[in-house]
Short mmCIF file of C-alpha atoms in Angstrom, two decimals:
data_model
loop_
_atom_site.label_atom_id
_atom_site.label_comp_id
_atom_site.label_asym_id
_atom_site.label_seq_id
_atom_site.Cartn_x
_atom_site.Cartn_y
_atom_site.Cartn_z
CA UNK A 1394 -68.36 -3.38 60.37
CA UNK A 1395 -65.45 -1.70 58.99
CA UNK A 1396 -65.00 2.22 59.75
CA UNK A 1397 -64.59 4.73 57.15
CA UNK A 1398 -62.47 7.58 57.55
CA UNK A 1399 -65.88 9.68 57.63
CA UNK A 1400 -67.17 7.58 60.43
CA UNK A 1401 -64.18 8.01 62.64
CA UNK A 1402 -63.83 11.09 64.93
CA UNK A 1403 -61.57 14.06 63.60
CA UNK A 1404 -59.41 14.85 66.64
CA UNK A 1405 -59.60 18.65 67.66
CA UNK A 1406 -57.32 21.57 66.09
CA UNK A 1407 -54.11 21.89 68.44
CA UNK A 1408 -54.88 25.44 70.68
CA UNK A 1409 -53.68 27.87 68.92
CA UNK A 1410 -51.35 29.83 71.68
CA UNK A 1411 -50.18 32.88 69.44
CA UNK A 1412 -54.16 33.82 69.46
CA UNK A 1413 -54.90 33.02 72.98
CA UNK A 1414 -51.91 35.37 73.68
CA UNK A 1415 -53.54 37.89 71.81
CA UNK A 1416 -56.85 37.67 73.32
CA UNK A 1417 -55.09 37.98 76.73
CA UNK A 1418 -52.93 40.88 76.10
CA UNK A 1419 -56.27 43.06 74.75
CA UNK A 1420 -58.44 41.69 77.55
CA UNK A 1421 -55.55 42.99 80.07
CA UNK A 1422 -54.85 45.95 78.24
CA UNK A 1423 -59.02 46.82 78.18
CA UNK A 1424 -59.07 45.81 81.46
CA UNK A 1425 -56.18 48.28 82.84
CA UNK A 1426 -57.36 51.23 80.70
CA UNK A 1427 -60.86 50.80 82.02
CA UNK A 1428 -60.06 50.88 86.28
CA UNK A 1429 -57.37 53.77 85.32
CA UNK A 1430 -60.22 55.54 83.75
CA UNK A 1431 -62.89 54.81 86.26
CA UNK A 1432 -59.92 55.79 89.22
CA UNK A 1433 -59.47 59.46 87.00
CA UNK A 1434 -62.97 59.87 86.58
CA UNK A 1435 -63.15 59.34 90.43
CA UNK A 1436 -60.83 61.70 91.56
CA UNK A 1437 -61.99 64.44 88.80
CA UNK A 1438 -65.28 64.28 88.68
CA UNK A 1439 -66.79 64.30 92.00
CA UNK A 1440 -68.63 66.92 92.92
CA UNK A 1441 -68.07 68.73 89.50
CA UNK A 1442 -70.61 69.89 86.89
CA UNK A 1443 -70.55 67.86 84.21
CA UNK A 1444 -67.73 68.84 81.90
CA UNK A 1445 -68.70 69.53 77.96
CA UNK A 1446 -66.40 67.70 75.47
CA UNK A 1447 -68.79 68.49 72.32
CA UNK A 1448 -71.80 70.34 73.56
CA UNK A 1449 -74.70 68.19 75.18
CA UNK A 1450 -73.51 65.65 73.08
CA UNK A 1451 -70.56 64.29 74.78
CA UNK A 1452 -69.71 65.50 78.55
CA UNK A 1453 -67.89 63.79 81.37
CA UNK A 1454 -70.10 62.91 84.21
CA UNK A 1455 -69.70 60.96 87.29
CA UNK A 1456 -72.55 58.16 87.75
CA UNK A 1457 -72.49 54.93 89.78
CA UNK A 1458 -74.93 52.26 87.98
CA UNK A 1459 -76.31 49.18 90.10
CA UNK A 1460 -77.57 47.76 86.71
CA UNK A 1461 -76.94 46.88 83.31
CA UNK A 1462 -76.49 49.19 79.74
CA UNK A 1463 -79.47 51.79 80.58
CA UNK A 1464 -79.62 50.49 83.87
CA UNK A 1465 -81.63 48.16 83.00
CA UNK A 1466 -82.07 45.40 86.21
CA UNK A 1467 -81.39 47.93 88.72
CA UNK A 1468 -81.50 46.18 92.08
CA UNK A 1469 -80.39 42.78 90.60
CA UNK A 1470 -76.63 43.67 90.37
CA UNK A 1471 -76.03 39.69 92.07
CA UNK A 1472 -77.71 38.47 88.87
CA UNK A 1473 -76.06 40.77 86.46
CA UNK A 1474 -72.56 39.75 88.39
CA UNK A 1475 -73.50 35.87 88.08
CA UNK A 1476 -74.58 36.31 84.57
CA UNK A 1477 -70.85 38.10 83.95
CA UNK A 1478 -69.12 35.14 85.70
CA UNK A 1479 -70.87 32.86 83.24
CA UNK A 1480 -70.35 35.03 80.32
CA UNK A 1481 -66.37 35.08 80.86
CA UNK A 1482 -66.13 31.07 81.45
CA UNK A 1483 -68.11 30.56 78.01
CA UNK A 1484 -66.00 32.97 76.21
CA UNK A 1485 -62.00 31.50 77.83
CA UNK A 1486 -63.77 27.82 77.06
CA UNK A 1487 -64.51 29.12 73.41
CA UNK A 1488 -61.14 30.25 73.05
CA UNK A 1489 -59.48 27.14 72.97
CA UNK A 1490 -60.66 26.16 69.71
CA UNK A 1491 -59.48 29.97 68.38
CA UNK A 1492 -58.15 29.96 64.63
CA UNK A 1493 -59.31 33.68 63.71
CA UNK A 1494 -57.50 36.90 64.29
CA UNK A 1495 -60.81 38.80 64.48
CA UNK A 1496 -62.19 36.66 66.57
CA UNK A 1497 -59.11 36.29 68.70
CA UNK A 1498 -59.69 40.60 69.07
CA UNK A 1499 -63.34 40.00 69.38
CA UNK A 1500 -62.99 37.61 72.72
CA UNK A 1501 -60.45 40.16 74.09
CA UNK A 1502 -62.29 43.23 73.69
CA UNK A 1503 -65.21 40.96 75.62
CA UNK A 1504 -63.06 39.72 78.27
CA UNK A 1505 -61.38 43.16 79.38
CA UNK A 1506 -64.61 45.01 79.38
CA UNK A 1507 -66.54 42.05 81.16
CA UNK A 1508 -63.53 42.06 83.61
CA UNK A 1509 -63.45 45.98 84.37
CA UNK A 1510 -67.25 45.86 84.65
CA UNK A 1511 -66.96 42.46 87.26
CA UNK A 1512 -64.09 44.41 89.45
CA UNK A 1513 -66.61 47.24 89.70
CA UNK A 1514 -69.34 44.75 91.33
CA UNK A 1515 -67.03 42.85 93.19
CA UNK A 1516 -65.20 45.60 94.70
CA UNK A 1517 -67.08 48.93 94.95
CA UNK A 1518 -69.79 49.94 97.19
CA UNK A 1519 -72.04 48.63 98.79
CA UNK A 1520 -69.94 45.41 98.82
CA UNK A 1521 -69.32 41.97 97.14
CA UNK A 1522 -71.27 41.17 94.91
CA UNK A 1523 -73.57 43.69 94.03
CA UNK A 1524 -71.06 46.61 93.60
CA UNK A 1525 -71.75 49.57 91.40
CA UNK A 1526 -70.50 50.53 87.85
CA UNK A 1527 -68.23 53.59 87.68
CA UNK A 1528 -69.85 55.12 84.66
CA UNK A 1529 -68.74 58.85 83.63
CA UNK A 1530 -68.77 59.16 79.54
CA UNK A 1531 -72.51 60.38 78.68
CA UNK A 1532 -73.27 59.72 75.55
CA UNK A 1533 -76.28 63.49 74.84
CA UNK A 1534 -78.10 62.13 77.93
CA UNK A 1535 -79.01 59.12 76.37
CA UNK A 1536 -77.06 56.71 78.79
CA UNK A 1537 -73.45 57.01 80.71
CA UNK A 1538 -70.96 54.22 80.47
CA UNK A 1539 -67.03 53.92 80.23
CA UNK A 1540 -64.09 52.00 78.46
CA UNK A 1541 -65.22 48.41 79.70
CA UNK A 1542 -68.75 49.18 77.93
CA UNK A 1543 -67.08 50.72 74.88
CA UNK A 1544 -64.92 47.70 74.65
CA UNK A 1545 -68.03 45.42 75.00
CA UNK A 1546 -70.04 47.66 72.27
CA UNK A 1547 -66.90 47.22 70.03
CA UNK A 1548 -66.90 43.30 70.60
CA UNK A 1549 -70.30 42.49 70.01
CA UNK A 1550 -69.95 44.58 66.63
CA UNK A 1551 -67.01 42.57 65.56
CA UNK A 1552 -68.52 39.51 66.55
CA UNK A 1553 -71.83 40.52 63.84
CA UNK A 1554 -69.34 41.15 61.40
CA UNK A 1555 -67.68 37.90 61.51
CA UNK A 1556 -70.64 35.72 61.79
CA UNK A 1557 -72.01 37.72 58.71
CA UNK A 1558 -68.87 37.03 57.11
CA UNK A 1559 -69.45 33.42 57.89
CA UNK A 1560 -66.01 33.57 59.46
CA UNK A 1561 -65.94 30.36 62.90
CA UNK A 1562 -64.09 31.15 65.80
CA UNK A 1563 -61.65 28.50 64.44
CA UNK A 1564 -60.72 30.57 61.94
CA UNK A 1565 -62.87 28.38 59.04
CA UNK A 1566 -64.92 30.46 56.62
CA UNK A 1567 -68.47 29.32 55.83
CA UNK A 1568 -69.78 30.43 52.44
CA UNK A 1569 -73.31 32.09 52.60
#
């Protein structure tokens, strides 16, 4: 039987490298930003009161977290660093079929703050792979992170807002 051109595999887009270099640059840049910070907040912080930046609401304080956001699965920092590992294959596989500036920002706000998170527990004590989180920016008491969580928060916001837009990572918009 004779194919029709419906029947017959489309091949895939061509990778898109002027994305992928974008993704990279903001995953580095997150990624930098985030041990610089965690290195200051080291050196400043230790052994200090916590230090008020708008009342109760904001402060600067030095916390090491063996779990997740609200250290949740504290005690399973092996899981949370496997779980990482997996998330940051699934999102540099996903990126080769990127089309979509947002999305391109999206992937690279998610890779810099997974990154600075991972070189936490890989690195930090009490050893490989179930290292602790350098967390110093409470948010009123309600939990302490730092620039690889912020970047994570501001990814998985992005990331709503383009699915609700009906906006594909290659860049195709889907009309609700």
């Amino acid at each position: 039987m004779p194919t029709t051109p419906d029947d017959e595999a489309t091949p895939p887009a061509p990778t898109n490298w002027r994305l992928i270099s974008r993704l990279a640059v903001i995953a580095v840049l997150v990624t930098a930003v985030d041990q610089l910070t965690k290195w200051w907040a080291e050196n400043e912080l230790t052994g200090r009161e916590p230090i008020e930046i708008v009342g109760d609401l904001l402060q600067l304080r030095l916390l090491y977290n063996s779990g997740a956001a609200f250290s949740i699965a504290t005690g399973m920092t092996w899981v949370l660093t496997l779980i990482v590992v997996v998330v940051i294959a699934v999102v540099i596989r996903a990126s080769a079929k990127l089309g979509s500036r947002g999305w391109a920002v999206a992937f690279g706000l998610l890779l810099g703050g997974a990154f600075g998170n991972l070189i936490d527990r890989l690195f930090r004590d009490p050893g490989f792979p179930e290292g602790h989180v350098v967390d110093f920016i409470d948010y009123g008491g309600l939990f302490v992170g730092n620039v690889a969580d912020i970047a994570i928060t501001a990814a998985a916001v992005l990331i709503a807002v383009l699915t609700w837009r009906g906006v594909s990572v290659d860049g195709i918009r889907h009309h609700r």
